[in-house]
Amino acid sequence: CGPCQTFKPTMKELASEGYNIEFIDVDQDNNAAVEYNVRSVPTTVIMENGKEIDRLVGAQTKKKVVEVLSWKDHLKYQTTIT
């Protein structure tokens, strides 16, 4: 989708900065969409110890994502579903 393609470079940049990011294409892995209850894309699911602690829906600015991750400074894992 258009918003996914716009947002993916932002998330790749964050991954290059050391954030643990997994990209999942829900068109290729429909089970992930069900497992993470994704209703629209892109969706960023923020997880800690295997449990969702927050989520962002839609393309976000890098500043917004960093703000959320900084607020959750105990972040262990993040999954982006596009």
mmCIF file of N, CA, C and O in Angstrom:
data_model
loop_
_atom_site.group_PDB
_atom_site.id
_atom_site.type_symbol
_atom_site.label_atom_id
_atom_site.label_comp_id
_atom_site.label_asym_id
_atom_site.label_seq_id
_atom_site.Cartn_x
_atom_site.Cartn_y
_atom_site.Cartn_z
ATOM 1 N N CYS A 1 0.843 -1.192 0.000
ATOM 2 C CA CYS A 1 0.000 0.000 0.000
ATOM 3 C C CYS A 1 0.880 1.245 0.000
ATOM 4 O O CYS A 1 2.042 1.191 0.421
ATOM 5 N N GLY A 2 0.335 2.342 -0.426
ATOM 6 C CA GLY A 2 1.075 3.600 -0.481
ATOM 7 C C GLY A 2 1.624 4.038 0.863
ATOM 8 O O GLY A 2 2.825 4.338 0.980
ATOM 9 N N PRO A 3 0.768 4.107 1.907
ATOM 10 C CA PRO A 3 1.284 4.512 3.217
ATOM 11 C C PRO A 3 2.379 3.571 3.742
ATOM 12 O O PRO A 3 3.321 4.015 4.389
ATOM 13 N N CYS A 4 2.259 2.289 3.436
ATOM 14 C CA CYS A 4 3.286 1.328 3.877
ATOM 15 C C CYS A 4 4.622 1.649 3.224
ATOM 16 O O CYS A 4 5.660 1.644 3.884
ATOM 17 N N GLN A 5 4.597 1.928 1.925
ATOM 18 C CA GLN A 5 5.827 2.237 1.206
ATOM 19 C C GLN A 5 6.431 3.556 1.679
ATOM 20 O O GLN A 5 7.647 3.726 1.670
ATOM 21 N N THR A 6 5.587 4.489 2.102
ATOM 22 C CA THR A 6 6.064 5.761 2.640
ATOM 23 C C THR A 6 6.700 5.573 4.008
ATOM 24 O O THR A 6 7.717 6.197 4.326
ATOM 25 N N PHE A 7 6.123 4.701 4.821
ATOM 26 C CA PHE A 7 6.545 4.515 6.206
ATOM 27 C C PHE A 7 7.742 3.573 6.351
ATOM 28 O O PHE A 7 8.547 3.711 7.267
ATOM 29 N N LYS A 8 7.877 2.630 5.454
ATOM 30 C CA LYS A 8 8.919 1.612 5.577
ATOM 31 C C LYS A 8 10.329 2.199 5.657
ATOM 32 O O LYS A 8 11.127 1.749 6.492
ATOM 33 N N PRO A 9 10.694 3.216 4.857
ATOM 34 C CA PRO A 9 12.041 3.787 4.995
ATOM 35 C C PRO A 9 12.303 4.382 6.382
ATOM 36 O O PRO A 9 13.420 4.286 6.900
ATOM 37 N N THR A 10 11.284 4.956 6.990
ATOM 38 C CA THR A 10 11.426 5.489 8.349
ATOM 39 C C THR A 10 11.774 4.363 9.310
ATOM 40 O O THR A 10 12.686 4.491 10.136
ATOM 41 N N MET A 11 11.069 3.256 9.195
ATOM 42 C CA MET A 11 11.307 2.139 10.103
ATOM 43 C C MET A 11 12.651 1.473 9.813
ATOM 44 O O MET A 11 13.342 1.040 10.732
ATOM 45 N N LYS A 12 13.050 1.425 8.541
ATOM 46 C CA LYS A 12 14.371 0.881 8.214
ATOM 47 C C LYS A 12 15.472 1.755 8.811
ATOM 48 O O LYS A 12 16.480 1.250 9.297
ATOM 49 N N GLU A 13 15.258 3.061 8.784
ATOM 50 C CA GLU A 13 16.227 3.975 9.381
ATOM 51 C C GLU A 13 16.341 3.732 10.883
ATOM 52 O O GLU A 13 17.449 3.685 11.438
ATOM 53 N N LEU A 14 15.198 3.556 11.550
ATOM 54 C CA LEU A 14 15.215 3.273 12.984
ATOM 55 C C LEU A 14 15.896 1.937 13.268
ATOM 56 O O LEU A 14 16.636 1.800 14.249
ATOM 57 N N ALA A 15 15.670 0.956 12.409
ATOM 58 C CA ALA A 15 16.337 -0.342 12.577
ATOM 59 C C ALA A 15 17.849 -0.173 12.465
ATOM 60 O O ALA A 15 18.607 -0.770 13.239
ATOM 61 N N SER A 16 18.289 0.689 11.539
ATOM 62 C CA SER A 16 19.729 0.909 11.376
ATOM 63 C C SER A 16 20.324 1.647 12.578
ATOM 64 O O SER A 16 21.527 1.607 12.789
ATOM 65 N N GLU A 17 19.458 2.294 13.347
ATOM 66 C CA GLU A 17 19.903 3.001 14.551
ATOM 67 C C GLU A 17 19.878 2.105 15.789
ATOM 68 O O GLU A 17 20.127 2.565 16.895
ATOM 69 N N GLY A 18 19.518 0.841 15.601
ATOM 70 C CA GLY A 18 19.599 -0.109 16.699
ATOM 71 C C GLY A 18 18.275 -0.586 17.267
ATOM 72 O O GLY A 18 18.256 -1.421 18.163
ATOM 73 N N TYR A 19 17.168 -0.056 16.779
ATOM 74 C CA TYR A 19 15.867 -0.547 17.250
ATOM 75 C C TYR A 19 15.620 -1.925 16.657
ATOM 76 O O TYR A 19 15.947 -2.191 15.506
ATOM 77 N N ASN A 20 15.042 -2.803 17.447
ATOM 78 C CA ASN A 20 14.746 -4.159 17.009
ATOM 79 C C ASN A 20 13.403 -4.150 16.288
ATOM 80 O O ASN A 20 12.356 -4.052 16.926
ATOM 81 N N ILE A 21 13.452 -4.249 14.980
ATOM 82 C CA ILE A 21 12.242 -4.129 14.165
ATOM 83 C C ILE A 21 12.117 -5.336 13.255
ATOM 84 O O ILE A 21 13.080 -5.749 12.619
ATOM 85 N N GLU A 22 10.928 -5.885 13.212
ATOM 86 C CA GLU A 22 10.614 -6.991 12.314
ATOM 87 C C GLU A 22 9.534 -6.509 11.361
ATOM 88 O O GLU A 22 8.513 -5.979 11.789
ATOM 89 N N PHE A 23 9.758 -6.716 10.085
ATOM 90 C CA PHE A 23 8.779 -6.327 9.076
ATOM 91 C C PHE A 23 7.995 -7.562 8.652
ATOM 92 O O PHE A 23 8.578 -8.585 8.324
ATOM 93 N N ILE A 24 6.681 -7.443 8.684
ATOM 94 C CA ILE A 24 5.810 -8.538 8.274
ATOM 95 C C ILE A 24 4.845 -8.007 7.231
ATOM 96 O O ILE A 24 4.158 -7.010 7.457
ATOM 97 N N ASP A 25 4.791 -8.660 6.097
ATOM 98 C CA ASP A 25 3.854 -8.293 5.036
ATOM 99 C C ASP A 25 2.593 -9.137 5.226
ATOM 100 O O ASP A 25 2.608 -10.344 4.996
ATOM 101 N N VAL A 26 1.513 -8.513 5.655
ATOM 102 C CA VAL A 26 0.299 -9.270 5.958
ATOM 103 C C VAL A 26 -0.354 -9.834 4.701
ATOM 104 O O VAL A 26 -1.172 -10.740 4.804
ATOM 105 N N ASP A 27 0.009 -9.314 3.538
ATOM 106 C CA ASP A 27 -0.479 -9.918 2.300
ATOM 107 C C ASP A 27 0.187 -11.271 2.076
ATOM 108 O O ASP A 27 -0.411 -12.172 1.490
ATOM 109 N N GLN A 28 1.417 -11.421 2.553
ATOM 110 C CA GLN A 28 2.158 -12.679 2.435
ATOM 111 C C GLN A 28 1.926 -13.600 3.633
ATOM 112 O O GLN A 28 2.047 -14.810 3.512
ATOM 113 N N ASP A 29 1.620 -13.019 4.785
ATOM 114 C CA ASP A 29 1.441 -13.783 6.022
ATOM 115 C C ASP A 29 0.135 -13.355 6.688
ATOM 116 O O ASP A 29 0.127 -12.569 7.624
ATOM 117 N N ASN A 30 -0.959 -13.887 6.186
ATOM 118 C CA ASN A 30 -2.289 -13.528 6.690
ATOM 119 C C ASN A 30 -2.471 -13.916 8.152
ATOM 120 O O ASN A 30 -3.219 -13.272 8.884
ATOM 121 N N ASN A 31 -1.777 -14.948 8.597
ATOM 122 C CA ASN A 31 -1.887 -15.370 9.997
ATOM 123 C C ASN A 31 -1.399 -14.280 10.941
ATOM 124 O O ASN A 31 -1.928 -14.116 12.039
ATOM 125 N N ALA A 32 -0.388 -13.521 10.517
ATOM 126 C CA ALA A 32 0.131 -12.435 11.357
ATOM 127 C C ALA A 32 -0.923 -11.360 11.545
ATOM 128 O O ALA A 32 -1.063 -10.797 12.636
ATOM 129 N N ALA A 33 -1.681 -11.069 10.503
ATOM 130 C CA ALA A 33 -2.748 -10.071 10.609
ATOM 131 C C ALA A 33 -3.773 -10.494 11.653
ATOM 132 O O ALA A 33 -4.228 -9.676 12.455
ATOM 133 N N VAL A 34 -4.100 -11.755 11.656
ATOM 134 C CA VAL A 34 -5.059 -12.275 12.641
ATOM 135 C C VAL A 34 -4.425 -12.275 14.032
ATOM 136 O O VAL A 34 -5.036 -11.801 14.999
ATOM 137 N N GLU A 35 -3.210 -12.774 14.136
ATOM 138 C CA GLU A 35 -2.529 -12.872 15.429
ATOM 139 C C GLU A 35 -2.383 -11.513 16.106
ATOM 140 O O GLU A 35 -2.585 -11.386 17.311
ATOM 141 N N TYR A 36 -2.056 -10.469 15.314
ATOM 142 C CA TYR A 36 -1.856 -9.143 15.877
ATOM 143 C C TYR A 36 -3.084 -8.242 15.754
ATOM 144 O O TYR A 36 -3.022 -7.060 16.075
ATOM 145 N N ASN A 37 -4.197 -8.808 15.296
ATOM 146 C CA ASN A 37 -5.456 -8.080 15.186
ATOM 147 C C ASN A 37 -5.287 -6.790 14.365
ATOM 148 O O ASN A 37 -5.714 -5.713 14.773
ATOM 149 N N VAL A 38 -4.663 -6.930 13.206
ATOM 150 C CA VAL A 38 -4.427 -5.792 12.324
ATOM 151 C C VAL A 38 -5.664 -5.558 11.469
ATOM 152 O O VAL A 38 -6.133 -6.449 10.779
ATOM 153 N N ARG A 39 -6.171 -4.333 11.536
ATOM 154 C CA ARG A 39 -7.357 -3.968 10.766
ATOM 155 C C ARG A 39 -7.035 -2.993 9.650
ATOM 156 O O ARG A 39 -7.816 -2.821 8.732
ATOM 157 N N SER A 40 -5.897 -2.308 9.772
ATOM 158 C CA SER A 40 -5.445 -1.420 8.704
ATOM 159 C C SER A 40 -3.928 -1.395 8.715
ATOM 160 O O SER A 40 -3.298 -1.727 9.716
ATOM 161 N N VAL A 41 -3.350 -1.033 7.581
ATOM 162 C CA VAL A 41 -1.899 -1.008 7.463
ATOM 163 C C VAL A 41 -1.444 0.368 6.989
ATOM 164 O O VAL A 41 -2.205 1.060 6.307
ATOM 165 N N PRO A 42 -0.258 0.769 7.393
ATOM 166 C CA PRO A 42 0.673 0.045 8.255
ATOM 167 C C PRO A 42 0.274 0.128 9.720
ATOM 168 O O PRO A 42 -0.325 1.102 10.161
ATOM 169 N N THR A 43 0.579 -0.920 10.448
ATOM 170 C CA THR A 43 0.375 -0.966 11.891
ATOM 171 C C THR A 43 1.708 -1.321 12.540
ATOM 172 O O THR A 43 2.380 -2.243 12.099
ATOM 173 N N THR A 44 2.065 -0.591 13.559
ATOM 174 C CA THR A 44 3.278 -0.876 14.324
ATOM 175 C C THR A 44 2.845 -1.386 15.689
ATOM 176 O O THR A 44 2.152 -0.690 16.420
ATOM 177 N N VAL A 45 3.228 -2.605 15.992
ATOM 178 C CA VAL A 45 2.895 -3.215 17.276
ATOM 179 C C VAL A 45 4.166 -3.193 18.118
ATOM 180 O O VAL A 45 5.195 -3.719 17.718
ATOM 181 N N ILE A 46 4.090 -2.577 19.268
ATOM 182 C CA ILE A 46 5.233 -2.475 20.166
ATOM 183 C C ILE A 46 5.047 -3.506 21.266
ATOM 184 O O ILE A 46 4.014 -3.513 21.939
ATOM 185 N N MET A 47 6.058 -4.364 21.404
ATOM 186 C CA MET A 47 5.926 -5.490 22.320
ATOM 187 C C MET A 47 7.071 -5.522 23.317
ATOM 188 O O MET A 47 8.163 -5.047 23.034
ATOM 189 N N GLU A 48 6.765 -6.084 24.460
ATOM 190 C CA GLU A 48 7.773 -6.343 25.482
ATOM 191 C C GLU A 48 7.486 -7.717 26.059
ATOM 192 O O GLU A 48 6.344 -8.018 26.424
ATOM 193 N N ASN A 49 8.508 -8.550 26.102
ATOM 194 C CA ASN A 49 8.362 -9.910 26.637
ATOM 195 C C ASN A 49 7.198 -10.658 25.991
ATOM 196 O O ASN A 49 6.453 -11.364 26.658
ATOM 197 N N GLY A 50 7.041 -10.470 24.685
ATOM 198 C CA GLY A 50 6.008 -11.190 23.942
ATOM 199 C C GLY A 50 4.605 -10.658 24.096
ATOM 200 O O GLY A 50 3.660 -11.248 23.589
ATOM 201 N N LYS A 51 4.434 -9.524 24.782
ATOM 202 C CA LYS A 51 3.106 -8.945 24.980
ATOM 203 C C LYS A 51 3.048 -7.547 24.385
ATOM 204 O O LYS A 51 3.987 -6.761 24.521
ATOM 205 N N GLU A 52 1.927 -7.249 23.750
ATOM 206 C CA GLU A 52 1.751 -5.921 23.184
ATOM 207 C C GLU A 52 1.625 -4.889 24.298
ATOM 208 O O GLU A 52 0.839 -5.050 25.220
ATOM 209 N N ILE A 53 2.414 -3.806 24.175
ATOM 210 C CA ILE A 53 2.315 -2.732 25.152
ATOM 211 C C ILE A 53 1.830 -1.428 24.514
ATOM 212 O O ILE A 53 1.437 -0.506 25.230
ATOM 213 N N ASP A 54 1.858 -1.366 23.191
ATOM 214 C CA ASP A 54 1.345 -0.181 22.494
ATOM 215 C C ASP A 54 1.247 -0.506 21.013
ATOM 216 O O ASP A 54 1.761 -1.532 20.563
ATOM 217 N N ARG A 55 0.594 0.385 20.271
ATOM 218 C CA ARG A 55 0.529 0.227 18.822
ATOM 219 C C ARG A 55 0.294 1.579 18.184
ATOM 220 O O ARG A 55 -0.320 2.462 18.773
ATOM 221 N N LEU A 56 0.813 1.707 16.989
ATOM 222 C CA LEU A 56 0.596 2.890 16.164
ATOM 223 C C LEU A 56 -0.055 2.417 14.876
ATOM 224 O O LEU A 56 0.367 1.415 14.296
ATOM 225 N N VAL A 57 -1.075 3.115 14.443
ATOM 226 C CA VAL A 57 -1.766 2.748 13.208
ATOM 227 C C VAL A 57 -1.584 3.875 12.209
ATOM 228 O O VAL A 57 -1.788 5.042 12.534
ATOM 229 N N GLY A 58 -1.190 3.500 11.003
ATOM 230 C CA GLY A 58 -0.961 4.474 9.944
ATOM 231 C C GLY A 58 0.500 4.862 9.878
ATOM 232 O O GLY A 58 1.289 4.577 10.768
ATOM 233 N N ALA A 59 0.861 5.507 8.783
ATOM 234 C CA ALA A 59 2.236 5.991 8.620
ATOM 235 C C ALA A 59 2.494 7.088 9.638
ATOM 236 O O ALA A 59 1.648 7.951 9.865
ATOM 237 N N GLN A 60 3.638 7.032 10.255
ATOM 238 C CA GLN A 60 4.006 7.987 11.304
ATOM 239 C C GLN A 60 5.300 8.688 10.916
ATOM 240 O O GLN A 60 6.095 8.153 10.156
ATOM 241 N N THR A 61 5.532 9.841 11.491
ATOM 242 C CA THR A 61 6.822 10.500 11.312
ATOM 243 C C THR A 61 7.849 9.810 12.197
ATOM 244 O O THR A 61 7.500 9.174 13.206
ATOM 245 N N LYS A 62 9.103 9.957 11.832
ATOM 246 C CA LYS A 62 10.169 9.384 12.657
ATOM 247 C C LYS A 62 10.097 9.976 14.057
ATOM 248 O O LYS A 62 10.242 9.265 15.053
ATOM 249 N N LYS A 63 9.846 11.269 14.134
ATOM 250 C CA LYS A 63 9.758 11.942 15.429
ATOM 251 C C LYS A 63 8.703 11.294 16.316
ATOM 252 O O LYS A 63 8.933 11.038 17.495
ATOM 253 N N LYS A 64 7.539 10.991 15.754
ATOM 254 C CA LYS A 64 6.444 10.380 16.518
ATOM 255 C C LYS A 64 6.844 8.991 17.012
ATOM 256 O O LYS A 64 6.618 8.643 18.182
ATOM 257 N N VAL A 65 7.434 8.192 16.144
ATOM 258 C CA VAL A 65 7.824 6.841 16.539
ATOM 259 C C VAL A 65 8.869 6.904 17.648
ATOM 260 O O VAL A 65 8.769 6.201 18.651
ATOM 261 N N VAL A 66 9.857 7.779 17.491
ATOM 262 C CA VAL A 66 10.899 7.913 18.514
ATOM 263 C C VAL A 66 10.298 8.386 19.832
ATOM 264 O O VAL A 66 10.682 7.908 20.899
ATOM 265 N N GLU A 67 9.333 9.297 19.776
ATOM 266 C CA GLU A 67 8.668 9.754 21.003
ATOM 267 C C GLU A 67 8.009 8.587 21.725
ATOM 268 O O GLU A 67 8.136 8.446 22.940
ATOM 269 N N VAL A 68 7.311 7.751 20.993
ATOM 270 C CA VAL A 68 6.629 6.603 21.610
ATOM 271 C C VAL A 68 7.657 5.630 22.169
ATOM 272 O O VAL A 68 7.516 5.142 23.286
ATOM 273 N N LEU A 69 8.713 5.368 21.397
ATOM 274 C CA LEU A 69 9.728 4.429 21.863
ATOM 275 C C LEU A 69 10.500 4.985 23.045
ATOM 276 O O LEU A 69 10.864 4.239 23.951
ATOM 277 N N SER A 70 10.747 6.270 23.059
ATOM 278 C CA SER A 70 11.454 6.893 24.179
ATOM 279 C C SER A 70 10.603 6.861 25.436
ATOM 280 O O SER A 70 11.099 6.643 26.540
ATOM 281 N N TRP A 71 9.306 7.088 25.270
ATOM 282 C CA TRP A 71 8.388 7.026 26.402
ATOM 283 C C TRP A 71 8.369 5.624 26.978
ATOM 284 O O TRP A 71 8.274 5.411 28.160
ATOM 285 N N LYS A 72 8.530 4.662 26.106
ATOM 286 C CA LYS A 72 8.556 3.260 26.519
ATOM 287 C C LYS A 72 10.008 2.810 26.563
ATOM 288 O O LYS A 72 10.414 1.897 25.868
ATOM 289 N N ASP A 73 10.813 3.478 27.369
ATOM 290 C CA ASP A 73 12.247 3.233 27.369
ATOM 291 C C ASP A 73 12.623 1.822 27.800
ATOM 292 O O ASP A 73 13.757 1.413 27.688
ATOM 293 N N HIS A 74 11.662 1.060 28.260
ATOM 294 C CA HIS A 74 11.914 -0.336 28.599
ATOM 295 C C HIS A 74 11.632 -1.244 27.410
ATOM 296 O O HIS A 74 11.598 -2.452 27.537
ATOM 297 N N LEU A 75 11.465 -0.650 26.235
ATOM 298 C CA LEU A 75 11.130 -1.398 25.029
ATOM 299 C C LEU A 75 12.111 -2.538 24.770
ATOM 300 O O LEU A 75 13.311 -2.346 24.822
ATOM 301 N N LYS A 76 11.574 -3.680 24.492
ATOM 302 C CA LYS A 76 12.402 -4.829 24.152
ATOM 303 C C LYS A 76 12.244 -5.226 22.701
ATOM 304 O O LYS A 76 13.142 -5.750 22.093
ATOM 305 N N TYR A 77 11.090 -5.009 22.140
ATOM 306 C CA TYR A 77 10.825 -5.535 20.809
ATOM 307 C C TYR A 77 9.749 -4.739 20.128
ATOM 308 O O TYR A 77 8.826 -4.268 20.765
ATOM 309 N N GLN A 78 9.891 -4.583 18.861
ATOM 310 C CA GLN A 78 8.893 -3.856 18.089
ATOM 311 C C GLN A 78 8.648 -4.622 16.803
ATOM 312 O O GLN A 78 9.574 -5.090 16.174
ATOM 313 N N THR A 79 7.415 -4.730 16.414
ATOM 314 C CA THR A 79 7.060 -5.377 15.161
ATOM 315 C C THR A 79 6.291 -4.389 14.324
ATOM 316 O O THR A 79 5.342 -3.780 14.808
ATOM 317 N N THR A 80 6.666 -4.263 13.079
ATOM 318 C CA THR A 80 5.923 -3.434 12.147
ATOM 319 C C THR A 80 5.236 -4.348 11.159
ATOM 320 O O THR A 80 5.885 -5.201 10.553
ATOM 321 N N ILE A 81 3.957 -4.168 11.035
ATOM 322 C CA ILE A 81 3.189 -4.972 10.096
ATOM 323 C C ILE A 81 2.744 -4.042 8.982
ATOM 324 O O ILE A 81 2.084 -3.044 9.226
ATOM 325 N N THR A 82 3.129 -4.374 7.763
ATOM 326 C CA THR A 82 2.767 -3.529 6.624
ATOM 327 C C THR A 82 2.061 -4.325 5.569
ATOM 328 O O THR A 82 2.172 -5.517 5.513
#
